[in-house]
């Protein structure tokens, strides 16, 4: 059992849920892994009642699955779930960018921030960064777009989808698709935001999501066939 720093006594179930969400999306708990309630409660330094409430929150979000008489397990995603995750992300990210461009008039400022993140990803790849670090920077790019819209509700919805996206990518050994392609697509998206070219932004975002779905689903198919790069048991 992995040990964690105890949560402060005054912490709520929401804080425990947030920490668990980070651990799940970070790959500490793998898809299909059972979470042992008594061990988690002890590790976090909270009561089992608080821990159960946190687990229920994550089950409602779809990150955990409760199986009667068996326990609670980290969710596993098949092709249909992957497609649904990225479809929902596309809707939220489009809405966020539209608000930034058309309501806030902050397209150039957001583009600057996105280009800086692309620079960081490019530097990380040149420095032989781990795939986990590349995934984090990739998702951070998209989180930055949503955060720029200044909408707590979009942020809240996107947080779960971002966690699921990290789970999809971290469940596979090796890169989902080449980092140079991700960087080029990110820079194209930033350029469309900078110029306020909404139709082109829609096309680029959709193509970017489609590429990710196709790559993940292809790797899942390899895993089912027992090919190299298969999902860890």
PDB file of C-alpha atoms in Angstrom:
ATOM      1  CA  UNK A   1       0.000   0.000   0.000  1.00  0.00           C
ATOM      2  CA  UNK A   2       1.394   3.392  -1.013  1.00  0.00           C
ATOM      3  CA  UNK A   3       1.746   5.774   1.950  1.00  0.00           C
ATOM      4  CA  UNK A   4       0.543   9.369   1.759  1.00  0.00           C
ATOM      5  CA  UNK A   5       0.811  12.421   3.963  1.00  0.00           C
ATOM      6  CA  UNK A   6      -2.233  12.420   6.283  1.00  0.00           C
ATOM      7  CA  UNK A   7      -5.017  14.854   5.486  1.00  0.00           C
ATOM      8  CA  UNK A   8      -5.476  17.497   8.186  1.00  0.00           C
ATOM      9  CA  UNK A   9      -8.291  16.652  10.667  1.00  0.00           C
ATOM     10  CA  UNK A  10     -10.327  19.640   9.518  1.00  0.00           C
ATOM     11  CA  UNK A  11     -10.264  18.469   5.901  1.00  0.00           C
ATOM     12  CA  UNK A  12     -13.576  17.633   4.254  1.00  0.00           C
ATOM     13  CA  UNK A  13     -14.619  14.738   2.063  1.00  0.00           C
ATOM     14  CA  UNK A  14     -14.268  17.090  -0.904  1.00  0.00           C
ATOM     15  CA  UNK A  15     -10.564  17.559  -0.143  1.00  0.00           C
ATOM     16  CA  UNK A  16     -10.050  13.812   0.219  1.00  0.00           C
ATOM     17  CA  UNK A  17     -11.879  13.310  -3.094  1.00  0.00           C
ATOM     18  CA  UNK A  18      -9.630  15.881  -4.761  1.00  0.00           C
ATOM     19  CA  UNK A  19      -6.493  14.141  -3.471  1.00  0.00           C
ATOM     20  CA  UNK A  20      -7.784  10.758  -4.600  1.00  0.00           C
ATOM     21  CA  UNK A  21      -8.643  12.224  -8.014  1.00  0.00           C
ATOM     22  CA  UNK A  22      -5.057  13.444  -8.347  1.00  0.00           C
ATOM     23  CA  UNK A  23      -3.676  10.027  -7.367  1.00  0.00           C
ATOM     24  CA  UNK A  24      -5.937   8.224  -9.821  1.00  0.00           C
ATOM     25  CA  UNK A  25      -5.231  10.588 -12.714  1.00  0.00           C
ATOM     26  CA  UNK A  26      -1.520  10.488 -11.810  1.00  0.00           C
ATOM     27  CA  UNK A  27      -1.414   6.730 -12.265  1.00  0.00           C
ATOM     28  CA  UNK A  28      -0.779   5.821  -8.615  1.00  0.00           C
ATOM     29  CA  UNK A  29      -3.953   3.735  -8.781  1.00  0.00           C
ATOM     30  CA  UNK A  30      -4.336   1.891 -12.084  1.00  0.00           C
ATOM     31  CA  UNK A  31      -7.547   1.182 -14.027  1.00  0.00           C
ATOM     32  CA  UNK A  32      -9.255  -1.860 -12.563  1.00  0.00           C
ATOM     33  CA  UNK A  33      -7.385  -1.661  -9.248  1.00  0.00           C
ATOM     34  CA  UNK A  34      -9.411  -2.167  -6.083  1.00  0.00           C
ATOM     35  CA  UNK A  35      -9.255   0.583  -3.449  1.00  0.00           C
ATOM     36  CA  UNK A  36      -9.196  -0.756   0.094  1.00  0.00           C
ATOM     37  CA  UNK A  37     -11.273   1.524   2.296  1.00  0.00           C
ATOM     38  CA  UNK A  38      -9.580   0.803   5.625  1.00  0.00           C
ATOM     39  CA  UNK A  39      -6.091   1.304   4.165  1.00  0.00           C
ATOM     40  CA  UNK A  40      -7.027   4.597   2.496  1.00  0.00           C
ATOM     41  CA  UNK A  41      -8.715   5.953   5.620  1.00  0.00           C
ATOM     42  CA  UNK A  42      -5.602   5.155   7.643  1.00  0.00           C
ATOM     43  CA  UNK A  43      -3.236   6.619   5.028  1.00  0.00           C
ATOM     44  CA  UNK A  44      -5.188   9.879   4.781  1.00  0.00           C
ATOM     45  CA  UNK A  45      -5.770  10.067   8.521  1.00  0.00           C
ATOM     46  CA  UNK A  46      -9.562  10.430   8.195  1.00  0.00           C
ATOM     47  CA  UNK A  47     -12.561   8.476   9.397  1.00  0.00           C
ATOM     48  CA  UNK A  48     -14.009   5.734   7.233  1.00  0.00           C
ATOM     49  CA  UNK A  49     -17.203   7.780   7.002  1.00  0.00           C
ATOM     50  CA  UNK A  50     -15.356  10.697   5.391  1.00  0.00           C
ATOM     51  CA  UNK A  51     -13.456   8.298   3.144  1.00  0.00           C
ATOM     52  CA  UNK A  52     -16.705   6.639   2.005  1.00  0.00           C
ATOM     53  CA  UNK A  53     -18.198  10.008   1.129  1.00  0.00           C
ATOM     54  CA  UNK A  54     -15.103  10.847  -0.931  1.00  0.00           C
ATOM     55  CA  UNK A  55     -15.323   7.510  -2.738  1.00  0.00           C
ATOM     56  CA  UNK A  56     -18.995   8.120  -3.476  1.00  0.00           C
ATOM     57  CA  UNK A  57     -18.150  11.507  -5.015  1.00  0.00           C
ATOM     58  CA  UNK A  58     -15.633   9.933  -7.352  1.00  0.00           C
ATOM     59  CA  UNK A  59     -18.039   7.120  -8.214  1.00  0.00           C
ATOM     60  CA  UNK A  60     -20.609   9.747  -9.208  1.00  0.00           C
ATOM     61  CA  UNK A  61     -17.975  11.385 -11.400  1.00  0.00           C
ATOM     62  CA  UNK A  62     -17.266   8.046 -13.068  1.00  0.00           C
ATOM     63  CA  UNK A  63     -13.668   7.695 -11.882  1.00  0.00           C
ATOM     64  CA  UNK A  64     -14.551   4.811  -9.550  1.00  0.00           C
ATOM     65  CA  UNK A  65     -16.932   1.889  -9.890  1.00  0.00           C
ATOM     66  CA  UNK A  66     -18.701   0.319  -6.910  1.00  0.00           C
ATOM     67  CA  UNK A  67     -19.347  -3.413  -7.301  1.00  0.00           C
ATOM     68  CA  UNK A  68     -21.790  -4.973  -4.814  1.00  0.00           C
ATOM     69  CA  UNK A  69     -20.162  -7.427  -2.408  1.00  0.00           C
ATOM     70  CA  UNK A  70     -16.777  -6.805  -4.029  1.00  0.00           C
ATOM     71  CA  UNK A  71     -15.723  -3.239  -3.279  1.00  0.00           C
ATOM     72  CA  UNK A  72     -14.677  -0.079  -5.099  1.00  0.00           C
ATOM     73  CA  UNK A  73     -12.456  -0.154  -8.172  1.00  0.00           C
ATOM     74  CA  UNK A  74     -10.783   2.408 -10.412  1.00  0.00           C
ATOM     75  CA  UNK A  75     -12.785   2.739 -13.612  1.00  0.00           C
ATOM     76  CA  UNK A  76     -11.582   1.120 -16.825  1.00  0.00           C
ATOM     77  CA  UNK A  77     -12.347   2.779 -20.147  1.00  0.00           C
ATOM     78  CA  UNK A  78     -13.108   1.042 -23.418  1.00  0.00           C
ATOM     79  CA  UNK A  79     -13.391   2.625 -26.888  1.00  0.00           C
ATOM     80  CA  UNK A  80     -16.913   3.958 -26.303  1.00  0.00           C
ATOM     81  CA  UNK A  81     -15.909   5.639 -23.034  1.00  0.00           C
ATOM     82  CA  UNK A  82     -12.789   7.157 -24.610  1.00  0.00           C
ATOM     83  CA  UNK A  83     -14.857   8.616 -27.443  1.00  0.00           C
ATOM     84  CA  UNK A  84     -17.372  10.019 -24.957  1.00  0.00           C
ATOM     85  CA  UNK A  85     -14.674  11.589 -22.755  1.00  0.00           C
ATOM     86  CA  UNK A  86     -13.085  13.429 -25.662  1.00  0.00           C
ATOM     87  CA  UNK A  87     -16.452  14.440 -27.138  1.00  0.00           C
ATOM     88  CA  UNK A  88     -17.383  16.084 -23.835  1.00  0.00           C
ATOM     89  CA  UNK A  89     -13.967  17.734 -23.574  1.00  0.00           C
ATOM     90  CA  UNK A  90     -14.336  19.145 -27.072  1.00  0.00           C
ATOM     91  CA  UNK A  91     -17.690  20.729 -26.182  1.00  0.00           C
ATOM     92  CA  UNK A  92     -16.336  22.321 -23.005  1.00  0.00           C
ATOM     93  CA  UNK A  93     -13.100  23.559 -24.548  1.00  0.00           C
ATOM     94  CA  UNK A  94     -14.917  25.061 -27.527  1.00  0.00           C
ATOM     95  CA  UNK A  95     -17.316  26.860 -25.197  1.00  0.00           C
ATOM     96  CA  UNK A  96     -14.441  28.167 -23.090  1.00  0.00           C
ATOM     97  CA  UNK A  97     -12.506  29.448 -26.088  1.00  0.00           C
ATOM     98  CA  UNK A  98     -15.579  31.143 -27.525  1.00  0.00           C
ATOM     99  CA  UNK A  99     -16.078  33.022 -24.280  1.00  0.00           C
ATOM    100  CA  UNK A 100     -12.413  34.049 -24.180  1.00  0.00           C
ATOM    101  CA  UNK A 101     -12.465  35.277 -27.787  1.00  0.00           C
ATOM    102  CA  UNK A 102     -15.958  36.732 -28.175  1.00  0.00           C
ATOM    103  CA  UNK A 103     -16.920  37.826 -24.651  1.00  0.00           C
ATOM    104  CA  UNK A 104     -13.696  38.553 -22.785  1.00  0.00           C
ATOM    105  CA  UNK A 105     -11.716  39.668 -25.821  1.00  0.00           C
ATOM    106  CA  UNK A 106      -8.670  37.956 -24.359  1.00  0.00           C
ATOM    107  CA  UNK A 107      -7.654  35.733 -27.278  1.00  0.00           C
ATOM    108  CA  UNK A 108      -4.108  37.154 -27.652  1.00  0.00           C
ATOM    109  CA  UNK A 109      -3.399  36.818 -23.923  1.00  0.00           C
ATOM    110  CA  UNK A 110      -4.608  33.212 -23.902  1.00  0.00           C
ATOM    111  CA  UNK A 111      -2.576  32.463 -27.030  1.00  0.00           C
ATOM    112  CA  UNK A 112       0.544  33.785 -25.305  1.00  0.00           C
ATOM    113  CA  UNK A 113      -0.047  31.458 -22.357  1.00  0.00           C
ATOM    114  CA  UNK A 114      -0.689  28.495 -24.655  1.00  0.00           C
ATOM    115  CA  UNK A 115       2.450  29.160 -26.699  1.00  0.00           C
ATOM    116  CA  UNK A 116       4.442  29.265 -23.456  1.00  0.00           C
ATOM    117  CA  UNK A 117       3.052  25.838 -22.537  1.00  0.00           C
ATOM    118  CA  UNK A 118       3.972  24.517 -25.983  1.00  0.00           C
ATOM    119  CA  UNK A 119       7.495  25.866 -25.429  1.00  0.00           C
ATOM    120  CA  UNK A 120       7.643  23.989 -22.115  1.00  0.00           C
ATOM    121  CA  UNK A 121       6.460  20.756 -23.734  1.00  0.00           C
ATOM    122  CA  UNK A 122       8.972  21.150 -26.548  1.00  0.00           C
ATOM    123  CA  UNK A 123      11.798  21.740 -24.064  1.00  0.00           C
ATOM    124  CA  UNK A 124      10.674  18.781 -21.963  1.00  0.00           C
ATOM    125  CA  UNK A 125      10.703  16.490 -24.983  1.00  0.00           C
ATOM    126  CA  UNK A 126      14.176  17.698 -26.003  1.00  0.00           C
ATOM    127  CA  UNK A 127      15.278  16.968 -22.450  1.00  0.00           C
ATOM    128  CA  UNK A 128      14.003  13.398 -22.727  1.00  0.00           C
ATOM    129  CA  UNK A 129      11.145  13.962 -20.273  1.00  0.00           C
ATOM    130  CA  UNK A 130       9.041  10.996 -19.228  1.00  0.00           C
ATOM    131  CA  UNK A 131       5.783  10.275 -21.015  1.00  0.00           C
ATOM    132  CA  UNK A 132       4.001  11.056 -17.749  1.00  0.00           C
ATOM    133  CA  UNK A 133       5.477  14.568 -17.745  1.00  0.00           C
ATOM    134  CA  UNK A 134       4.513  15.037 -21.387  1.00  0.00           C
ATOM    135  CA  UNK A 135       0.945  13.953 -20.627  1.00  0.00           C
ATOM    136  CA  UNK A 136       0.753  16.473 -17.776  1.00  0.00           C
ATOM    137  CA  UNK A 137       1.907  19.332 -20.010  1.00  0.00           C
ATOM    138  CA  UNK A 138      -0.454  18.224 -22.759  1.00  0.00           C
ATOM    139  CA  UNK A 139      -3.447  18.280 -20.414  1.00  0.00           C
ATOM    140  CA  UNK A 140      -2.263  21.533 -18.804  1.00  0.00           C
ATOM    141  CA  UNK A 141      -2.531  23.187 -22.214  1.00  0.00           C
ATOM    142  CA  UNK A 142      -6.228  22.299 -22.354  1.00  0.00           C
ATOM    143  CA  UNK A 143      -6.830  23.198 -18.714  1.00  0.00           C
ATOM    144  CA  UNK A 144      -5.347  26.618 -19.446  1.00  0.00           C
ATOM    145  CA  UNK A 145      -7.907  27.191 -22.210  1.00  0.00           C
ATOM    146  CA  UNK A 146     -10.804  26.365 -19.914  1.00  0.00           C
ATOM    147  CA  UNK A 147      -9.429  28.356 -16.957  1.00  0.00           C
ATOM    148  CA  UNK A 148      -9.139  31.451 -19.159  1.00  0.00           C
ATOM    149  CA  UNK A 149     -12.932  31.496 -19.557  1.00  0.00           C
ATOM    150  CA  UNK A 150     -13.293  32.272 -15.833  1.00  0.00           C
ATOM    151  CA  UNK A 151     -16.202  29.850 -15.437  1.00  0.00           C
ATOM    152  CA  UNK A 152     -16.176  27.749 -12.250  1.00  0.00           C
ATOM    153  CA  UNK A 153     -18.719  25.354 -13.754  1.00  0.00           C
ATOM    154  CA  UNK A 154     -16.700  24.746 -16.909  1.00  0.00           C
ATOM    155  CA  UNK A 155     -13.618  24.264 -14.711  1.00  0.00           C
ATOM    156  CA  UNK A 156     -15.462  21.768 -12.524  1.00  0.00           C
ATOM    157  CA  UNK A 157     -16.771  19.714 -15.446  1.00  0.00           C
ATOM    158  CA  UNK A 158     -13.440  19.781 -17.235  1.00  0.00           C
ATOM    159  CA  UNK A 159     -11.511  18.642 -14.141  1.00  0.00           C
ATOM    160  CA  UNK A 160     -13.155  15.217 -14.184  1.00  0.00           C
ATOM    161  CA  UNK A 161     -12.697  14.853 -17.940  1.00  0.00           C
ATOM    162  CA  UNK A 162      -9.043  15.867 -17.665  1.00  0.00           C
ATOM    163  CA  UNK A 163      -8.536  13.244 -14.956  1.00  0.00           C
ATOM    164  CA  UNK A 164     -10.158  10.619 -17.176  1.00  0.00           C
ATOM    165  CA  UNK A 165      -7.962  11.681 -20.104  1.00  0.00           C
ATOM    166  CA  UNK A 166      -4.853  11.273 -17.963  1.00  0.00           C
ATOM    167  CA  UNK A 167      -6.089   7.823 -16.937  1.00  0.00           C
ATOM    168  CA  UNK A 168      -6.630   6.833 -20.580  1.00  0.00           C
ATOM    169  CA  UNK A 169      -3.118   7.882 -21.555  1.00  0.00           C
ATOM    170  CA  UNK A 170      -1.280   6.644 -18.454  1.00  0.00           C
ATOM    171  CA  UNK A 171      -2.892   3.209 -18.708  1.00  0.00           C
ATOM    172  CA  UNK A 172      -0.827   2.645 -21.852  1.00  0.00           C
ATOM    173  CA  UNK A 173       2.896   1.977 -21.955  1.00  0.00           C
ATOM    174  CA  UNK A 174       4.747   4.534 -24.036  1.00  0.00           C
ATOM    175  CA  UNK A 175       3.521   7.639 -25.875  1.00  0.00           C
ATOM    176  CA  UNK A 176      -0.029   7.664 -27.205  1.00  0.00           C
ATOM    177  CA  UNK A 177       1.093   9.656 -30.232  1.00  0.00           C
ATOM    178  CA  UNK A 178       4.309  11.541 -31.022  1.00  0.00           C
ATOM    179  CA  UNK A 179       4.982  14.697 -29.017  1.00  0.00           C
ATOM    180  CA  UNK A 180       6.000  16.729 -32.106  1.00  0.00           C
ATOM    181  CA  UNK A 181       2.520  16.171 -33.529  1.00  0.00           C
ATOM    182  CA  UNK A 182       0.905  17.291 -30.269  1.00  0.00           C
ATOM    183  CA  UNK A 183       3.062  20.409 -30.190  1.00  0.00           C
ATOM    184  CA  UNK A 184       2.282  21.331 -33.804  1.00  0.00           C
ATOM    185  CA  UNK A 185      -1.434  20.923 -33.169  1.00  0.00           C
ATOM    186  CA  UNK A 186      -1.240  22.978 -29.979  1.00  0.00           C
ATOM    187  CA  UNK A 187       0.526  25.795 -31.807  1.00  0.00           C
ATOM    188  CA  UNK A 188      -2.109  25.773 -34.531  1.00  0.00           C
ATOM    189  CA  UNK A 189      -4.884  26.012 -31.936  1.00  0.00           C
ATOM    190  CA  UNK A 190      -3.114  28.912 -30.213  1.00  0.00           C
ATOM    191  CA  UNK A 191      -2.704  30.722 -33.537  1.00  0.00           C
ATOM    192  CA  UNK A 192      -6.421  30.390 -34.292  1.00  0.00           C
ATOM    193  CA  UNK A 193      -7.268  31.771 -30.847  1.00  0.00           C
ATOM    194  CA  UNK A 194      -4.849  34.658 -31.312  1.00  0.00           C
ATOM    195  CA  UNK A 195      -6.413  35.668 -34.633  1.00  0.00           C
ATOM    196  CA  UNK A 196      -9.972  35.079 -33.448  1.00  0.00           C
ATOM    197  CA  UNK A 197     -10.573  32.617 -36.301  1.00  0.00           C
ATOM    198  CA  UNK A 198     -13.391  30.664 -34.642  1.00  0.00           C
ATOM    199  CA  UNK A 199     -14.263  28.365 -37.592  1.00  0.00           C
ATOM    200  CA  UNK A 200     -10.619  27.294 -37.890  1.00  0.00           C
ATOM    201  CA  UNK A 201     -10.402  26.846 -34.121  1.00  0.00           C
ATOM    202  CA  UNK A 202     -13.397  24.477 -34.224  1.00  0.00           C
ATOM    203  CA  UNK A 203     -11.767  22.408 -36.975  1.00  0.00           C
ATOM    204  CA  UNK A 204      -8.366  22.238 -35.266  1.00  0.00           C
ATOM    205  CA  UNK A 205      -9.766  21.333 -31.853  1.00  0.00           C
ATOM    206  CA  UNK A 206     -11.942  18.588 -33.334  1.00  0.00           C
ATOM    207  CA  UNK A 207      -9.027  17.159 -35.332  1.00  0.00           C
ATOM    208  CA  UNK A 208      -6.813  17.252 -32.231  1.00  0.00           C
ATOM    209  CA  UNK A 209      -9.371  15.331 -30.170  1.00  0.00           C
ATOM    210  CA  UNK A 210     -10.051  12.867 -32.985  1.00  0.00           C
ATOM    211  CA  UNK A 211      -6.349  12.099 -33.284  1.00  0.00           C
ATOM    212  CA  UNK A 212      -6.112  11.382 -29.559  1.00  0.00           C
ATOM    213  CA  UNK A 213      -9.176   9.110 -29.622  1.00  0.00           C
ATOM    214  CA  UNK A 214      -7.908   7.183 -32.639  1.00  0.00           C
ATOM    215  CA  UNK A 215      -4.488   6.684 -31.045  1.00  0.00           C
ATOM    216  CA  UNK A 216      -5.858   5.576 -27.670  1.00  0.00           C
ATOM    217  CA  UNK A 217      -8.432   3.214 -29.191  1.00  0.00           C
ATOM    218  CA  UNK A 218      -5.767   1.676 -31.437  1.00  0.00           C
ATOM    219  CA  UNK A 219      -3.548   1.060 -28.406  1.00  0.00           C
ATOM    220  CA  UNK A 220      -6.477  -0.460 -26.511  1.00  0.00           C
ATOM    221  CA  UNK A 221      -7.002  -2.852 -29.439  1.00  0.00           C
ATOM    222  CA  UNK A 222      -3.317  -3.815 -29.246  1.00  0.00           C
ATOM    223  CA  UNK A 223      -3.720  -4.461 -25.550  1.00  0.00           C
ATOM    224  CA  UNK A 224      -6.685  -6.757 -26.085  1.00  0.00           C
ATOM    225  CA  UNK A 225      -4.666  -8.749 -28.610  1.00  0.00           C
ATOM    226  CA  UNK A 226      -1.718  -9.013 -26.221  1.00  0.00           C
ATOM    227  CA  UNK A 227       0.538  -6.966 -28.491  1.00  0.00           C
ATOM    228  CA  UNK A 228       3.532  -4.961 -27.213  1.00  0.00           C
ATOM    229  CA  UNK A 229       2.390  -1.847 -25.376  1.00  0.00           C
ATOM    230  CA  UNK A 230      -0.549  -3.657 -23.842  1.00  0.00           C
ATOM    231  CA  UNK A 231      -2.353  -2.419 -20.790  1.00  0.00           C
ATOM    232  CA  UNK A 232      -0.782  -3.419 -17.526  1.00  0.00           C
ATOM    233  CA  UNK A 233      -2.778  -6.146 -15.733  1.00  0.00           C
TER     234      UNK A 233
END
